[in-house]
Amino acid sequence: MMIFCGIDCGTETLKIVLHVNGSLQWLVLPYESQFEPSFVEEVSYNFFKNQGIKISDIRNTVVTGSGRKLVTFAKKTLPEIFCLAKAVEKFFPDAGVAIDIGARSFNIIRCKRGRILKFITNNRCAAGAGISLKILSDILEVSLKELDDLYFLSQTPCYIHSACAVFMESEVISFLHQGKKVEDIIKGAILNFAGKIATLIAEVENEREIVFSGGVARMKSIAFALQDKLKKQILIPQNPEIINAIGASLIAQEMDIR
Amino acid sequence: MIFGGIDIGSRTTKVCILENRKLVSYTIIKTTPKISETAYVAMSELLSKNGIHLKDISYIVATGYGRINVPFAHKQVTEISCHALGITFFSTNIRTILDMGGQDLKIIRCDEKGRVLKFIMNDKCAAGVGRFIERIAEILKIPIESVGPLSLDSTNPEKISNYCVIFALEEVLFLLKQGKVINNILAGVLDGFTERIFNMLNRFGIEKELAVCGGIAKNIGIVKRLEKMLEIPLFIPPEPQIVGAIGAAMFAKKFYENKEVFENGGIF
């Protein structure tokens, strides 16, 4: 059996992908509380067992994500951008730019045949990461799902311009006090969010196809707002949150061949 | 001759009235989202306290981020110019002003006449402004006034590694969950906060004397830390929050006396 494993330890969810003789099996699991390395191991072993796989059957494991350094059983750890580039090469060979937005980070890469030519990440700042959407949903007292749906109901979005998530929060609160509609505030905030990402994409390249992945890519509103800002179609994988983990498993496979 | 100055900040609104060069009275209230209403409330509170009418005030200047929404103001001036002029009310030896407000931070170089020579400003990121301290106080469920004193009473400051307020708040929550002492957490937060301001001051270049104003100047924890880092004494006005409003009232006097002639260093 040729089995390879890719694990993405994000800040909110753990993603495990198994590459078994060319077919994929995966698991996406949010952490219950703070990240614990032992939790990752426990979950991984259980997942392997449920799939009828012995740990000794796995030829190679590559771990990525912000918690990657804490996972002990992996052969190799890699930053997310390499895994992202690898997965994009495999599934979207014509794409030139990939954006991955997670809970606390985002990566924008310009790549060619799996090689990274340029990249931007959110350096020490919550703006443009999923958490700023969570903050928005918390102040407005709606779920992320409702947030996503309400975006499409707005005809007259509010103008929100703060890049900083904390200042965005103050802006949203003053719009609430002014009696603006929740959907208009949401659309304004999401357009602002997408605007920031679009500006960064333009810094990298905006000619070839763009892939959008990560947990935030599940939100249709963000994808629409991004398309609106970029004035072009973007490609979204079917399971956008596991892209990095798939990339990690592909790299695990490649390492074996070499 | 009575002149009025009103400073509509992002978190608080400050109004003061000057009679020639004497401070008659001032008030500080919270800014609500309805800015012109806040301006009216603050002004009428001050007027009734002193038994005067709006028409008794010869000239009113508004400043601060909400300055264009003050219906009764005759003119608007930026808060940078107002701080530079306002600080001369307290001392003419000030060359550098550090103004730490609720949602922005400004460092201003000024001359003895209160003219702005240069300035820098952060209003893009919450990591060095008052809102950060407010959020920390909220999360720790303590009044904002006790943040400073508690942070000074710490034996073993925690290290807060995150720069962004959002991430730093998560870190603070995590430390709380681990059962860390509030004083030590606060000390860690303020250490990081002060270091950011210290770096900004160094980049700008300090010329003595340095005045600290704005709401954060009331936070003893930050003031003490800054003094220690800079190794120079800081000048803190008796009421650090009203420097901008006093500057606005002083501008009102200037505008009234020689109408259009006065230009504060031109562009600012």
Coordinates of C-alpha atoms in Angstrom, one line a residue:
Chain A
M1 CA 0.0 0.0 0.0
M2 CA 1.2 3.5 -0.9
I3 CA -0.2 5.7 1.9
F4 CA 0.9 9.3 2.5
C5 CA -0.4 11.7 5.1
G6 CA -0.7 15.5 5.2
I7 CA -1.7 17.3 8.3
D8 CA -2.6 21.0 8.6
C9 CA -2.6 22.2 12.2
G10 CA -4.5 25.5 11.8
T11 CA -5.4 27.8 14.7
E12 CA -9.0 26.8 14.8
T13 CA -9.3 23.4 13.0
L14 CA -7.2 20.4 12.4
K15 CA -7.1 19.0 8.9
I16 CA -5.8 15.5 8.1
V17 CA -5.6 14.1 4.6
L18 CA -4.7 10.5 3.7
H19 CA -3.5 9.7 0.2
V20 CA -4.3 6.0 -0.3
N21 CA -3.3 4.6 -3.6
G22 CA -4.2 7.8 -5.3
S23 CA -7.6 8.4 -3.6
L24 CA -8.1 10.9 -0.9
Q25 CA -9.7 10.6 2.6
W26 CA -9.9 13.5 5.0
L27 CA -10.9 14.7 8.3
V28 CA -11.7 18.3 9.4
L29 CA -12.0 18.8 13.2
P30 CA -12.3 22.1 15.2
Y31 CA -10.3 22.1 18.4
E32 CA -12.4 22.0 21.5
S33 CA -10.1 24.4 23.4
Q34 CA -6.6 25.6 23.1
F35 CA -4.3 23.7 20.7
E36 CA -2.7 20.6 22.3
P37 CA -0.1 18.6 20.5
S38 CA -1.4 15.4 22.2
F39 CA -4.8 16.1 20.8
V40 CA -3.4 16.1 17.3
E41 CA -1.8 12.7 17.8
E42 CA -4.8 11.2 19.4
V43 CA -7.1 12.4 16.7
S44 CA -4.7 11.3 13.9
Y45 CA -4.3 7.8 15.3
N46 CA -8.1 7.4 15.7
F47 CA -8.6 8.5 12.2
F48 CA -6.1 6.1 10.8
K49 CA -7.7 3.3 12.8
N50 CA -11.1 4.1 11.5
Q51 CA -9.8 4.0 8.0
G52 CA -8.3 0.6 8.7
I53 CA -4.8 1.9 8.4
K54 CA -1.9 1.0 10.6
I55 CA 0.5 3.8 11.4
S56 CA 3.4 1.6 10.0
D57 CA 1.6 1.6 6.6
I58 CA 2.0 5.3 6.2
R59 CA 5.1 5.9 4.1
N60 CA 5.5 9.6 4.9
T61 CA 3.8 12.4 6.8
V62 CA 4.2 16.1 6.2
V63 CA 2.8 18.6 8.7
T64 CA 2.0 22.2 8.0
G65 CA 0.0 25.0 9.6
S66 CA 0.8 27.3 12.5
G67 CA 1.0 24.5 15.1
R68 CA 3.2 22.3 12.9
K69 CA 6.3 22.6 15.2
L70 CA 4.4 21.0 18.1
V71 CA 3.5 17.8 16.3
T72 CA 6.2 15.3 17.1
F73 CA 5.4 12.2 15.0
A74 CA 5.9 13.8 11.5
K75 CA 8.9 13.3 9.4
K76 CA 8.9 16.8 7.9
T77 CA 7.2 20.1 8.7
L78 CA 6.7 22.8 6.0
P79 CA 5.3 26.3 5.9
E80 CA 1.7 26.5 4.5
I81 CA 2.7 28.3 1.3
F82 CA 4.7 25.4 -0.1
C83 CA 1.8 23.0 0.5
L84 CA -0.6 25.5 -1.1
A85 CA 1.6 25.9 -4.1
K86 CA 1.8 22.1 -4.5
A87 CA -1.9 21.6 -4.3
V88 CA -2.6 24.5 -6.7
E89 CA -0.1 23.0 -9.2
K90 CA -2.0 19.7 -9.0
F91 CA -5.6 20.9 -9.2
F92 CA -5.4 24.3 -10.9
P93 CA -2.3 24.1 -13.2
D94 CA -3.2 27.3 -15.0
A95 CA -3.7 29.4 -11.9
G96 CA -1.1 32.1 -11.3
V97 CA -2.2 33.3 -7.8
A98 CA -3.6 31.5 -4.8
I99 CA -5.2 33.1 -1.7
D100 CA -5.6 31.0 1.4
I101 CA -7.6 32.7 4.2
G102 CA -7.7 30.9 7.5
A103 CA -8.9 31.8 10.9
R104 CA -5.9 33.8 11.9
S105 CA -3.8 34.1 8.9
F106 CA -3.9 34.6 5.2
N107 CA -1.3 33.7 2.5
I108 CA -1.3 35.1 -1.0
I109 CA 1.2 33.4 -3.4
R110 CA 2.1 33.9 -7.0
C111 CA 3.2 30.6 -8.3
K112 CA 4.2 28.8 -11.5
R113 CA 4.3 25.0 -11.8
G114 CA 4.4 24.6 -8.0
R115 CA 7.1 27.1 -7.5
I116 CA 6.5 30.2 -5.4
L117 CA 7.6 33.4 -7.1
K118 CA 6.2 35.8 -4.5
F119 CA 4.2 35.7 -1.4
I120 CA 2.4 37.9 1.2
T121 CA 1.2 36.9 4.6
N122 CA -0.6 38.9 7.3
N123 CA 2.2 39.9 9.5
R124 CA 1.0 40.2 13.1
C125 CA -2.3 41.7 12.1
A126 CA -5.9 40.3 12.3
A127 CA -7.2 42.4 9.4
G128 CA -8.0 40.2 6.4
A129 CA -8.0 37.0 8.5
G130 CA -11.1 35.0 9.3
I131 CA -11.1 36.2 12.9
S132 CA -12.2 39.7 11.8
L133 CA -15.3 38.1 10.3
K134 CA -15.9 36.3 13.6
I135 CA -15.6 39.6 15.4
L136 CA -18.1 41.1 13.0
S137 CA -20.6 38.3 13.6
D138 CA -20.2 38.5 17.3
I139 CA -21.0 42.3 17.5
L140 CA -24.0 41.9 15.2
E141 CA -25.1 38.8 17.1
V142 CA -25.5 36.6 14.0
S143 CA -23.8 33.3 13.1
L144 CA -21.2 33.2 10.4
K145 CA -23.7 31.4 8.2
E146 CA -26.3 34.2 8.7
L147 CA -23.5 36.7 8.0
D148 CA -22.8 35.0 4.8
D149 CA -26.5 35.0 3.7
L150 CA -27.3 38.6 4.9
Y151 CA -24.6 40.0 2.6
F152 CA -26.8 39.2 -0.4
L153 CA -29.8 41.1 1.0
S154 CA -28.1 44.5 1.1
Q155 CA -28.9 47.1 -1.5
T156 CA -27.2 50.1 0.1
P157 CA -24.0 49.0 1.9
C158 CA -22.6 51.2 4.6
Y159 CA -19.1 52.6 3.9
I160 CA -16.6 51.0 6.3
H161 CA -13.0 51.9 5.7
S162 CA -10.9 50.8 8.7
A163 CA -8.3 48.2 8.0
C164 CA -7.8 47.4 11.7
A165 CA -10.3 44.9 13.1
V166 CA -10.6 46.9 16.3
F167 CA -11.4 50.1 14.5
M168 CA -13.8 48.2 12.2
E169 CA -15.6 47.1 15.4
S170 CA -16.0 50.7 16.5
E171 CA -17.3 51.7 13.1
V172 CA -19.8 48.9 13.1
I173 CA -21.1 49.9 16.5
S174 CA -21.6 53.5 15.5
F175 CA -23.5 52.3 12.4
L176 CA -25.7 50.2 14.7
H177 CA -26.4 53.2 16.9
Q178 CA -27.3 55.2 13.8
G179 CA -30.0 52.5 13.1
K180 CA -28.4 51.1 9.9
K181 CA -29.7 47.8 8.7
V182 CA -27.6 44.8 9.8
E183 CA -27.2 43.6 6.2
D184 CA -25.9 46.9 5.0
I185 CA -23.3 47.0 7.8
I186 CA -22.3 43.4 6.9
K187 CA -22.0 44.2 3.2
G188 CA -19.9 47.3 4.0
A189 CA -17.6 45.3 6.3
I190 CA -17.2 42.4 3.9
L191 CA -16.5 44.7 0.9
N192 CA -13.8 46.4 3.1
F193 CA -12.4 43.0 4.0
A194 CA -12.3 41.9 0.3
G195 CA -10.9 45.3 -0.7
K196 CA -7.9 44.7 1.5
I197 CA -7.3 41.2 0.0
A198 CA -7.8 42.5 -3.5
T199 CA -5.2 45.3 -3.0
L200 CA -2.7 42.7 -1.9
I201 CA -3.5 40.4 -4.8
A202 CA -2.9 43.3 -7.2
E203 CA 0.5 43.7 -5.5
V204 CA 1.3 40.1 -6.5
E205 CA -0.3 39.7 -9.9
N206 CA -3.7 40.0 -11.4
E207 CA -3.4 38.4 -14.8
R208 CA -3.8 34.7 -14.6
E209 CA -6.5 32.7 -12.8
I210 CA -6.9 33.1 -9.1
V211 CA -7.6 30.3 -6.6
F212 CA -9.3 31.0 -3.3
S213 CA -9.0 28.5 -0.5
G214 CA -9.0 28.1 3.3
G215 CA -12.0 28.0 5.6
V216 CA -13.1 31.5 4.7
A217 CA -13.5 30.4 1.0
R218 CA -16.6 28.5 2.3
M219 CA -18.3 31.9 2.6
K220 CA -19.9 32.8 -0.7
S221 CA -20.2 36.5 0.3
I222 CA -16.4 36.8 0.5
A223 CA -16.0 35.1 -2.9
F224 CA -18.6 37.5 -4.5
A225 CA -17.1 40.6 -2.9
L226 CA -13.6 39.5 -4.1
Q227 CA -14.9 38.9 -7.6
D228 CA -16.5 42.3 -7.4
K229 CA -13.3 44.0 -6.4
L230 CA -11.0 42.1 -8.8
K231 CA -13.5 42.3 -11.7
K232 CA -12.9 38.6 -12.6
Q233 CA -13.9 35.1 -11.8
I234 CA -12.1 33.3 -9.0
L235 CA -11.8 29.5 -8.6
I236 CA -12.8 27.8 -5.4
P237 CA -12.0 24.2 -4.7
Q238 CA -14.8 21.9 -3.5
N239 CA -13.3 21.5 -0.1
P240 CA -11.3 24.7 0.3
E241 CA -10.2 24.2 3.9
I242 CA -8.2 21.0 3.2
I243 CA -6.1 22.4 0.3
N244 CA -3.0 22.9 2.5
A245 CA -3.3 19.4 4.0
I246 CA -3.7 17.9 0.5
G247 CA -0.6 19.8 -0.6
A248 CA 1.2 18.4 2.4
S249 CA 0.2 14.8 1.5
L250 CA 1.4 15.4 -2.1
I251 CA 4.7 16.6 -0.9
A252 CA 4.9 13.5 1.4
Q253 CA 4.4 11.4 -1.7
E254 CA 7.0 13.3 -3.7
M255 CA 9.6 12.9 -1.0
D256 CA 9.0 9.1 -1.2
I257 CA 9.6 9.0 -4.9
R258 CA 12.8 10.9 -4.6
Chain B
M1 CA -14.2 88.4 25.7
I2 CA -15.1 84.7 26.0
F3 CA -13.8 82.1 23.5
G4 CA -14.8 78.5 23.2
G5 CA -13.0 75.4 22.0
I6 CA -14.5 72.0 21.4
D7 CA -12.5 68.8 20.7
I8 CA -14.6 65.9 19.5
G9 CA -12.4 62.9 19.9
S10 CA -13.3 59.4 18.9
R11 CA -14.1 58.4 22.5
T12 CA -14.5 61.6 24.5
T13 CA -15.6 65.1 23.7
K14 CA -13.9 68.0 25.5
V15 CA -15.2 71.6 25.7
C16 CA -13.6 74.5 27.4
I17 CA -14.1 78.3 27.6
L18 CA -11.4 80.8 27.9
E19 CA -11.7 84.4 29.1
N20 CA -8.9 86.1 27.3
R21 CA -6.0 83.8 28.5
K22 CA -7.7 82.4 31.6
L23 CA -9.4 79.0 31.6
V24 CA -12.9 79.6 32.9
S25 CA -14.3 76.1 32.8
Y26 CA -14.2 72.8 31.0
T27 CA -16.1 69.5 30.7
I28 CA -15.4 66.1 29.3
I29 CA -18.1 63.7 28.2
K30 CA -18.3 60.5 26.2
T31 CA -18.7 60.8 22.4
T32 CA -21.8 59.2 21.1
P33 CA -22.3 58.2 17.5
K34 CA -24.5 61.3 17.1
I35 CA -21.7 63.8 17.0
S36 CA -23.6 67.1 16.7
E37 CA -25.9 66.0 19.5
T38 CA -22.8 65.2 21.7
A39 CA -21.4 68.6 20.8
Y40 CA -24.7 70.3 21.9
V41 CA -24.9 68.3 25.1
A42 CA -21.3 69.1 26.1
M43 CA -21.6 72.8 25.3
S44 CA -24.9 73.3 27.1
E45 CA -23.7 71.5 30.1
L46 CA -20.7 73.8 30.3
L47 CA -22.8 76.9 29.6
S48 CA -25.4 76.2 32.3
K49 CA -22.7 75.3 34.8
N50 CA -21.2 78.8 34.3
G51 CA -24.5 80.7 33.8
I52 CA -23.6 82.0 30.4
H53 CA -25.3 81.8 27.0
L54 CA -24.0 80.6 23.7
K55 CA -24.2 84.2 22.3
D56 CA -21.9 85.4 25.0
I57 CA -19.1 83.4 23.4
S58 CA -17.4 85.6 20.8
Y59 CA -15.9 82.8 18.7
I60 CA -15.9 79.0 18.8
V61 CA -13.4 76.7 17.1
A62 CA -14.0 72.9 16.7
T63 CA -11.3 70.3 16.4
G64 CA -10.9 66.5 16.7
Y65 CA -12.1 63.9 14.3
G66 CA -15.8 65.0 14.6
R67 CA -15.0 68.7 14.1
I68 CA -17.0 69.1 10.9
N69 CA -20.2 68.1 12.7
V70 CA -20.3 70.9 15.2
P71 CA -23.1 73.2 14.1
F72 CA -22.3 76.1 16.4
A73 CA -18.6 76.3 15.6
H74 CA -17.3 79.2 13.5
K75 CA -14.3 77.4 12.2
Q76 CA -12.6 74.1 12.2
V77 CA -8.9 73.5 12.9
T78 CA -7.1 70.1 13.0
E79 CA -6.3 68.6 16.3
I80 CA -2.6 68.6 15.4
S81 CA -2.5 72.4 15.3
C82 CA -4.7 72.7 18.3
H83 CA -2.4 70.6 20.4
A84 CA 0.6 72.5 19.4
L85 CA -1.0 75.8 20.3
G86 CA -2.8 74.4 23.3
I87 CA 0.3 73.1 25.0
T88 CA 1.7 76.7 25.1
F89 CA -1.1 77.5 27.6
F90 CA 0.7 75.2 30.0
S91 CA 4.3 75.7 29.0
T92 CA 6.2 77.4 26.2
N93 CA 9.3 75.1 26.6
I94 CA 7.6 72.1 25.0
R95 CA 9.1 71.0 21.7
T96 CA 7.7 67.5 21.4
I97 CA 4.1 66.6 22.2
L98 CA 2.9 63.0 22.5
D99 CA -0.8 62.9 22.2
M100 CA -2.3 59.5 23.0
G101 CA -6.0 59.4 22.3
G102 CA -8.7 56.8 22.1
Q103 CA -8.2 55.8 18.5
D104 CA -5.1 57.6 17.3
L105 CA -1.6 58.5 18.4
K106 CA 0.2 61.7 17.4
I107 CA 3.7 63.0 17.9
I108 CA 4.1 66.6 17.2
R109 CA 7.2 68.9 17.0
C110 CA 6.3 72.5 17.8
D111 CA 8.0 75.8 18.5
E112 CA 7.6 78.3 21.4
K113 CA 4.7 80.0 19.6
G114 CA 2.8 76.8 19.3
R115 CA 3.4 76.3 15.6
V116 CA 3.6 72.8 14.1
L117 CA 7.0 71.9 12.6
K118 CA 6.4 68.3 11.8
F119 CA 4.3 65.4 13.1
I120 CA 3.6 61.7 12.7
M121 CA 0.3 59.9 13.4
N122 CA -1.0 56.4 13.7
D123 CA -4.7 56.0 13.1
K124 CA -4.6 52.8 11.1
C125 CA -3.7 50.2 13.8
A126 CA -5.2 49.9 17.3
A127 CA -2.0 48.4 18.8
G128 CA -0.7 51.7 20.2
V129 CA -3.9 53.6 21.1
G130 CA -6.3 53.9 24.0
R131 CA -8.9 51.5 22.6
F132 CA -6.4 48.7 23.3
I133 CA -6.2 49.6 27.0
E134 CA -10.0 49.8 27.1
R135 CA -10.4 46.4 25.6
I136 CA -7.9 44.9 28.0
A137 CA -9.8 46.4 30.9
E138 CA -13.1 45.0 29.5
I139 CA -11.7 41.6 29.2
L140 CA -10.2 41.6 32.7
K141 CA -13.4 43.1 34.0
I142 CA -11.7 46.0 35.8
P143 CA -12.3 49.7 35.6
I144 CA -10.0 51.5 33.2
E145 CA -8.7 53.8 35.9
S146 CA -7.2 50.9 37.8
V147 CA -5.2 49.5 34.8
G148 CA -2.2 51.8 35.5
P149 CA -1.9 51.3 39.3
L150 CA -2.4 47.5 39.0
S151 CA 0.2 47.2 36.4
L152 CA 2.8 48.9 38.6
D153 CA 2.1 46.4 41.4
S154 CA 3.6 43.5 39.6
T155 CA 6.4 41.2 40.6
N156 CA 6.7 39.0 37.5
P157 CA 5.4 40.6 34.3
E158 CA 4.0 38.1 31.7
K159 CA 5.4 38.3 28.2
I160 CA 2.8 39.2 25.6
S161 CA 4.2 38.3 22.2
N162 CA 1.4 39.4 19.9
Y163 CA 1.4 42.8 18.3
C164 CA -2.2 43.0 17.0
V165 CA -4.8 43.9 19.7
I166 CA -7.1 41.0 18.6
F167 CA -4.4 38.4 19.0
A168 CA -3.0 40.0 22.2
L169 CA -6.5 39.8 23.7
E170 CA -6.7 36.1 22.9
E171 CA -3.3 35.7 24.5
V172 CA -4.5 37.5 27.6
L173 CA -7.6 35.3 27.8
F174 CA -5.3 32.2 27.5
L175 CA -3.1 33.6 30.4
L176 CA -6.2 34.1 32.5
K177 CA -7.3 30.6 31.8
Q178 CA -3.9 29.4 33.0
G179 CA -4.6 31.2 36.3
K180 CA -2.0 33.9 35.8
V181 CA -2.2 37.0 38.1
I182 CA -4.0 40.0 36.6
N183 CA -1.3 42.4 37.8
N184 CA 1.4 40.5 35.9
I185 CA -0.7 40.2 32.7
L186 CA -1.4 44.0 32.8
A187 CA 2.3 44.7 33.4
G188 CA 3.1 42.6 30.3
V189 CA 0.5 44.3 28.2
L190 CA 1.6 47.8 29.2
D191 CA 5.3 46.9 28.7
G192 CA 4.6 46.0 25.1
F193 CA 2.4 49.0 24.6
T194 CA 4.9 51.4 26.0
E195 CA 7.7 49.9 23.9
R196 CA 5.7 50.6 20.7
I197 CA 5.3 54.2 21.7
F198 CA 8.9 54.4 22.7
N199 CA 10.0 53.1 19.3
M200 CA 7.8 55.6 17.5
L201 CA 9.1 58.5 19.6
N202 CA 12.7 57.4 18.8
R203 CA 12.0 57.2 15.1
F204 CA 10.5 60.7 15.3
G205 CA 13.3 62.1 17.4
I206 CA 12.7 63.7 20.8
E207 CA 13.5 67.3 21.5
K208 CA 13.2 68.4 25.1
E209 CA 10.8 69.1 26.7
L210 CA 8.4 66.3 26.0
A211 CA 4.7 66.8 27.0
V212 CA 2.3 63.8 27.2
C213 CA -1.3 64.5 26.8
G214 CA -4.6 62.8 25.8
G215 CA -6.5 60.3 27.8
I216 CA -3.6 57.8 28.2
A217 CA -1.5 60.5 30.0
K218 CA -3.8 59.7 32.9
N219 CA -2.6 56.1 32.9
I220 CA 0.2 56.1 35.6
G221 CA 1.4 52.7 34.4
I222 CA 2.3 54.0 30.9
V223 CA 3.6 57.3 32.1
K224 CA 6.0 55.7 34.6
R225 CA 7.2 53.1 32.1
L226 CA 7.8 55.8 29.5
E227 CA 9.7 57.9 31.9
K228 CA 11.9 54.9 32.8
M229 CA 12.5 54.1 29.1
L230 CA 13.2 57.6 28.0
E231 CA 15.2 58.6 31.1
I232 CA 13.9 62.2 30.9
P233 CA 11.1 63.8 33.0
L234 CA 7.8 64.2 31.2
F235 CA 5.6 67.2 31.3
I236 CA 2.0 66.3 32.0
P237 CA -0.6 69.0 32.0
P238 CA -2.8 69.2 35.1
E239 CA -5.7 68.0 32.8
P240 CA -4.1 66.2 29.9
Q241 CA -7.3 65.6 28.0
I242 CA -8.2 69.2 27.3
V243 CA -5.0 70.4 25.6
G244 CA -6.7 70.2 22.1
A245 CA -9.9 72.0 23.3
I246 CA -7.8 74.8 24.9
G247 CA -5.8 75.1 21.7
A248 CA -9.1 75.4 19.8
A249 CA -10.2 78.2 22.1
M250 CA -6.9 79.9 21.7
F251 CA -7.4 79.7 17.9
A252 CA -10.8 81.2 18.4
K253 CA -9.3 84.2 20.1
K254 CA -6.7 84.5 17.3
F255 CA -9.3 84.2 14.6
Y256 CA -11.5 86.7 16.3
E257 CA -8.8 89.3 16.9
N258 CA -7.3 89.3 13.4
K259 CA -9.8 87.5 11.3
E260 CA -8.1 85.9 8.4
V261 CA -4.6 87.1 9.0
F262 CA -3.4 84.3 11.2
E263 CA -2.1 81.2 9.5
N264 CA -0.7 78.5 11.7
G265 CA 2.5 77.5 9.9
G266 CA 0.5 77.2 6.7
I267 CA -0.5 73.7 5.8
F268 CA -1.4 71.9 9.0

